[in-house]
Coordinates of C-alpha atoms and ligand atoms in Angstrom, one line a residue:
X1 CA 341.4 87.2 6.2
X2 CA 342.3 90.4 4.2
X3 CA 340.4 91.0 1.4
X4 CA 340.0 89.7 -2.1
X5 CA 339.5 92.7 -3.0
X6 CA 343.3 93.2 -2.7
X7 CA 344.6 92.1 -6.1
X8 CA 348.2 90.2 -4.1
X9 CA 345.4 88.7 -1.5
X10 CA 344.1 87.0 -5.0
X11 CA 347.4 86.4 -6.7
X12 CA 348.1 84.4 -3.5
X13 CA 344.8 82.2 -3.3
X14 CA 345.0 81.8 -6.8
X15 CA 349.2 80.6 -6.3
X16 CA 347.8 78.6 -3.8
X17 CA 345.7 76.9 -5.3
X18 CA 347.1 76.6 -9.1
X19 CA 343.5 77.7 -10.2
X20 CA 343.5 76.8 -13.7
X21 CA 341.3 80.5 -14.9
X22 CA 337.9 78.3 -17.5
X23 CA 337.4 80.4 -20.3
X24 CA 334.2 78.8 -20.6
X25 CA 332.8 80.3 -18.0
X26 CA 333.1 84.0 -17.8
X27 CA 335.8 83.3 -14.9
X28 CA 337.4 87.6 -14.6
X29 CA 337.7 87.7 -10.8
X30 CA 337.1 91.3 -9.5
X31 CA 340.5 93.6 -7.7
X32 CA 338.9 96.0 -7.0
X33 CA 336.7 96.6 -3.4
X34 CA 336.2 100.6 -4.8
X35 CA 333.7 98.8 -8.2
X36 CA 332.7 96.1 -5.0
X37 CA 331.2 98.8 -2.5
X38 CA 329.3 100.2 -5.0
X39 CA 327.6 97.1 -6.2
X40 CA 326.7 96.7 -3.2
X41 CA 325.6 100.5 -2.6
X42 CA 323.1 99.8 -5.2
X43 CA 321.6 97.1 -4.8
X44 CA 321.3 98.5 -1.2
X45 CA 322.0 95.5 0.7
X46 CA 320.6 95.5 4.5
X47 CA 320.7 92.5 7.9
X48 CA 316.8 92.4 6.5
X49 CA 318.0 90.8 2.8
X50 CA 319.4 87.2 1.8
X51 CA 321.4 88.0 -1.6
X52 CA 321.6 84.9 -4.4
X53 CA 325.3 85.5 -5.4
X54 CA 325.7 84.4 -8.9
X55 CA 329.7 82.5 -9.3
X56 CA 331.4 83.7 -6.5
X57 CA 334.3 82.6 -8.5
X58 CA 337.1 83.2 -5.1
X59 CA 334.6 84.7 -2.8
X60 CA 335.8 88.2 -3.5
X61 CA 332.6 90.0 -4.0
X62 CA 331.1 87.9 -1.4
X63 CA 333.0 88.6 1.7
X64 CA 331.8 92.1 0.8
X65 CA 328.5 90.6 0.7
X66 CA 328.3 88.2 3.1
X67 CA 329.1 91.3 5.6
X68 CA 325.7 93.4 4.5
X69 CA 323.7 90.8 4.6
X70 CA 321.0 88.9 7.0
X71 CA 321.7 85.9 4.2
X72 CA 324.3 85.2 1.2
X73 CA 323.4 82.5 -0.9
X74 CA 326.5 81.7 -3.5
X75 CA 326.1 80.0 -6.7
X76 CA 329.1 78.2 -8.3
X77 CA 329.2 76.2 -11.0
X78 CA 333.3 75.4 -11.3
X79 CA 333.8 72.8 -8.6
X80 CA 337.9 73.4 -8.7
X81 CA 336.5 76.9 -6.4
X82 CA 334.8 75.5 -3.6
X83 CA 337.7 74.8 -1.4
X84 CA 339.1 77.8 -1.9
X85 CA 336.6 79.5 -1.0
X86 CA 336.4 77.2 2.0
X87 CA 339.9 78.9 2.7
X88 CA 338.0 83.0 1.8
X89 CA 334.6 82.1 3.5
X90 CA 336.0 80.6 6.4
X91 CA 335.5 83.8 9.0
X92 CA 331.3 83.6 8.0
X93 CA 328.4 81.3 9.1
X94 CA 325.7 83.4 7.2
X95 CA 327.3 82.7 3.2
X96 CA 326.3 78.9 1.7
X97 CA 328.0 78.3 -1.2
X98 CA 325.9 75.5 -4.2
X99 CA 327.9 73.6 -6.3
X100 CA 325.1 73.9 -9.2
X101 CA 325.0 75.0 -12.5
X102 CA 322.3 78.6 -12.0
X103 CA 320.6 77.6 -15.3
X104 CA 319.7 74.3 -14.1
X105 CA 319.2 75.2 -10.6
X106 CA 315.9 75.0 -8.4
X107 CA 315.2 78.5 -7.6
X108 CA 312.1 79.0 -5.7
X109 CA 312.5 75.8 -3.0
X110 CA 316.2 77.0 -2.7
X111 CA 314.8 79.8 -1.2
X112 CA 311.1 78.4 0.0
X113 CA 310.7 78.3 4.1
X114 CA 313.6 81.7 3.7
X115 CA 310.7 85.4 4.8
X116 CA 312.9 88.4 3.9
X117 CA 313.7 89.7 0.6
X118 CA 315.0 88.7 -2.4
X119 CA 318.0 90.1 -4.5
X120 CA 320.1 88.6 -6.1
X121 CA 323.6 90.6 -6.9
X122 CA 326.4 88.8 -9.3
X123 CA 329.1 89.7 -11.5
X124 CA 328.0 87.5 -13.6
X125 CA 329.6 85.1 -16.9
X126 CA 328.6 86.3 -20.2
X127 CA 328.5 83.6 -21.6
X128 CA 325.5 83.7 -20.3
X129 CA 323.7 86.5 -19.1
X130 CA 320.7 86.8 -21.2
X131 CA 319.4 83.7 -19.9
X132 CA 320.0 84.0 -16.5
X133 CA 318.4 87.2 -16.6
X134 CA 315.5 86.2 -18.7
X135 CA 315.6 82.7 -16.6
X136 CA 315.4 85.5 -13.2
X137 CA 311.8 86.5 -14.7
X138 CA 310.0 83.9 -16.5
X139 CA 310.4 82.3 -13.4
X140 CA 309.6 84.5 -11.4
X141 CA 311.9 84.3 -9.3
X142 CA 310.4 86.3 -6.4
X143 CA 313.4 89.1 -6.5
X144 CA 313.0 92.5 -5.9
X145 CA 315.7 93.1 -7.8
X146 CA 318.5 91.8 -9.1
X147 CA 322.0 93.2 -9.7
X148 CA 324.9 92.4 -11.6
X149 CA 328.3 93.4 -14.1
X150 CA 327.3 92.8 -17.9
X151 CA 328.9 93.5 -21.0
X152 CA 329.1 97.5 -21.6
X153 CA 326.6 97.2 -24.9
X154 CA 323.9 94.7 -23.0
X155 CA 323.4 97.4 -20.7
X156 CA 323.3 99.4 -22.8
X157 CA 320.8 97.4 -24.6
X158 CA 319.1 96.3 -21.2
X159 CA 318.0 100.9 -20.9
X160 CA 317.2 101.5 -24.4
X161 CA 313.7 103.2 -25.4
X162 CA 312.9 103.9 -28.7
X163 CA 314.0 104.4 -31.8
X164 CA 318.1 104.7 -30.6
X165 CA 320.5 102.5 -32.1
X166 CA 320.6 100.0 -29.1
X167 CA 317.2 100.0 -29.1
X168 CA 315.6 95.6 -29.4
X169 CA 314.4 92.8 -27.7
X170 CA 316.3 92.4 -24.4
X171 CA 315.0 95.9 -24.0
X172 CA 311.4 95.6 -24.5
X173 CA 312.0 91.4 -22.4
X174 CA 313.9 94.0 -19.1
X175 CA 311.4 96.8 -19.1
X176 CA 308.3 94.4 -19.2
X177 CA 309.8 93.3 -15.4
X178 CA 311.9 95.8 -14.9
X179 CA 313.5 99.3 -14.2
X180 CA 316.9 99.4 -15.5
X181 CA 319.3 101.9 -14.0
X182 CA 322.5 102.4 -15.4
X183 CA 324.8 101.9 -12.2
X184 CA 328.6 102.6 -13.6
X185 CA 330.6 101.7 -16.1
X186 CA 333.3 99.4 -14.9
X187 CA 337.0 98.5 -17.3
X188 CA 338.5 95.6 -18.0
X189 CA 341.5 96.6 -15.6
X190 CA 339.2 96.2 -12.1
X191 CA 339.1 92.1 -12.7
X192 CA 341.6 89.0 -12.8
X193 CA 342.3 88.3 -15.3
X194 CA 341.1 91.4 -18.1
X195 CA 338.0 90.6 -20.0
X196 CA 338.9 91.9 -23.1
X197 CA 334.8 93.7 -23.4
X198 CA 333.7 97.2 -21.2
X199 CA 331.5 96.6 -18.7
X200 CA 328.7 98.2 -16.6
X201 CA 326.3 98.1 -13.5
X202 CA 322.6 97.9 -13.8
X203 CA 320.3 97.4 -11.2
X204 CA 316.7 96.0 -12.4
X205 CA 313.9 96.3 -10.2
X206 CA 311.3 93.9 -10.7
X207 CA 307.5 96.1 -10.7
X208 CA 305.5 95.1 -8.6
X209 CA 303.2 94.2 -12.1
X210 CA 303.9 95.5 -15.4
X211 CA 303.6 98.5 -17.0
X212 CA 301.6 97.5 -19.4
X213 CA 298.9 94.6 -20.1
X214 CA 299.1 92.6 -21.9
X215 CA 296.4 88.9 -23.1
X216 CA 298.9 87.1 -24.4
X217 CA 302.1 87.7 -23.6
X218 CA 304.4 84.9 -25.2
X219 CA 301.9 86.2 -28.7
X220 CA 304.1 90.1 -27.7
X221 CA 307.7 88.6 -27.4
X222 CA 307.2 86.5 -30.3
X223 CA 305.5 89.4 -32.1
X224 CA 309.5 91.5 -31.3
X225 CA 311.0 88.7 -31.9
X226 CA 309.4 89.0 -35.0
X227 CA 309.8 92.7 -35.5
X228 CA 313.8 92.8 -34.9
X229 CA 314.6 89.9 -35.7
X230 CA 314.2 91.7 -39.4
X231 CA 315.3 94.9 -38.7
X232 CA 315.5 96.3 -41.5
X233 CA 312.4 95.3 -43.1
X234 CA 309.3 96.9 -42.3
X235 CA 306.6 95.2 -39.5
X236 CA 303.9 94.0 -41.4
X237 CA 306.1 92.5 -43.8
X238 CA 308.8 90.9 -40.7
X239 CA 306.0 89.8 -38.9
X240 CA 304.3 88.3 -42.2
X241 CA 307.8 85.9 -43.0
X242 CA 308.2 85.1 -39.1
X243 CA 308.2 81.3 -38.3
X244 CA 306.6 80.7 -35.4
X245 CA 303.7 83.8 -36.7
X246 CA 300.9 82.9 -39.1
X247 CA 299.7 86.6 -39.5
X248 CA 299.3 87.7 -43.3
X249 CA 300.3 91.2 -43.9
X250 CA 296.5 93.0 -44.0
X251 CA 296.5 91.5 -40.7
X252 CA 299.2 93.4 -39.6
X253 CA 297.8 96.8 -41.6
X254 CA 294.2 96.7 -40.0
X255 CA 295.8 96.7 -36.5
X256 CA 298.6 99.3 -37.2
X257 CA 296.0 102.5 -39.2
X258 CA 293.3 100.8 -36.0
X259 CA 296.4 102.3 -34.2
X260 CA 297.3 105.4 -36.3
X261 CA 300.5 104.4 -37.2
X262 CA 301.8 104.0 -41.5
X263 CA 301.8 100.9 -43.2
X264 CA 306.0 101.4 -43.2
X265 CA 306.6 101.8 -39.5
X266 CA 308.9 99.6 -38.7
X267 CA 309.5 97.9 -35.0
X268 CA 312.4 99.3 -33.6
X269 CA 309.7 103.1 -33.3
X270 CA 307.6 100.9 -31.2
X271 CA 307.5 101.2 -27.7
X272 CA 306.8 98.2 -24.9
X273 CA 302.7 99.7 -24.7
X274 CA 302.4 99.8 -28.8
X275 CA 303.7 96.4 -29.4
X276 CA 301.5 95.1 -26.2
X277 CA 298.3 96.6 -28.3
X278 CA 299.1 95.4 -31.0
X279 CA 299.7 92.1 -30.1
X280 CA 295.6 92.3 -27.9
X281 CA 294.3 93.5 -31.7
X282 CA 296.1 90.9 -33.6
X283 CA 295.5 88.0 -30.9
X284 CA 292.9 85.4 -33.2
Ligands
SAM301 N1 331.5 86.9 -8.7 C1 333.0 86.1 -8.9 C2 333.8 87.8 -8.5 O1 333.2 88.7 -9.2 O2 335.2 88.1 -8.8 C3 333.2 85.9 -10.4 C4 333.4 86.2 -11.0 S1 333.2 85.4 -13.2 C5 332.4 87.1 -13.5 C6 331.5 84.6 -13.4 C7 331.0 83.3 -11.9 O3 330.3 83.0 -12.8 C8 332.8 82.8 -12.5 O4 332.6 82.3 -11.4 C9 331.9 81.2 -13.0 O5 332.8 80.2 -13.0 C10 330.7 81.2 -12.5 N2 330.6 80.8 -14.1 C11 329.7 80.8 -14.8 N3 328.5 79.4 -15.1 C12 327.9 79.3 -13.9 C13 326.7 79.2 -14.5 N4 326.1 78.6 -15.3 N5 326.2 78.7 -13.0 C14 327.5 79.2 -12.0 N6 328.5 80.2 -11.8 C15 328.5 80.4 -13.4

């Protein structure tokens, strides 16, 4: 069939199945072939790869992925989309559509016997962008890269460096696991229906091992969360105020002195490396 990236083909198929968009699932379907080609290029998909697509929708990007990749697992939560996907992907024998919630699916189990390189590609449902991406990283899903469409502001936060206004817990969490690279900005008119925010495509290339060494990852992330929960406070106050931690102000002062940092410093100026060092110093 003709590709769904042609808006007319998308309109026809939606009409044929009398499909009703579900807002709660973040359904904004791509209707621009150039954007999809850019995503596939950035993800560097070859026939030696297996792709995990999160939320195929009516299969618009899946059609391109099936042509580029060796195999595609497409995980879609909305069962109303299944009959549509059956038709739009009928000509591809290398696609497996799975009707599941990506946040509940055991991805390790899904790809267990597959020795090919795994790449994640998605136009993500924006309401769960962070849990999906952090879930992939924290559960050690063996994906070489994660190339995704996200809200423009979220992409900026993922790529932000210390001191910038977008820098925060998400920047540090993402950058601990992967190297971010914003590939393109995508305006609302490339989707149906149009979202009321601008979007960006970001590629996150997984590090072989994290760029910093830290004794207790969990403690470091608690410190990071505490620092950015109370952005306007000094680091020693935000850490001291955190319910999650039991660390006194003077312990933080000592650690900051050892790192030759000012006692009045705020978390938003600390690099990942400095948070790792601070975490090692505060470990009891
Ligand atoms: N890939 C399609 C495209 O680009 O046209 C659709 C993208 S749309 C932004 C997000 C898709 O994710 C929707 O099809 C939605 O139903 C699906 N989705 C939402 N929550 C999900 C979840 N928890 N697990 C799996 N899929 C989900």
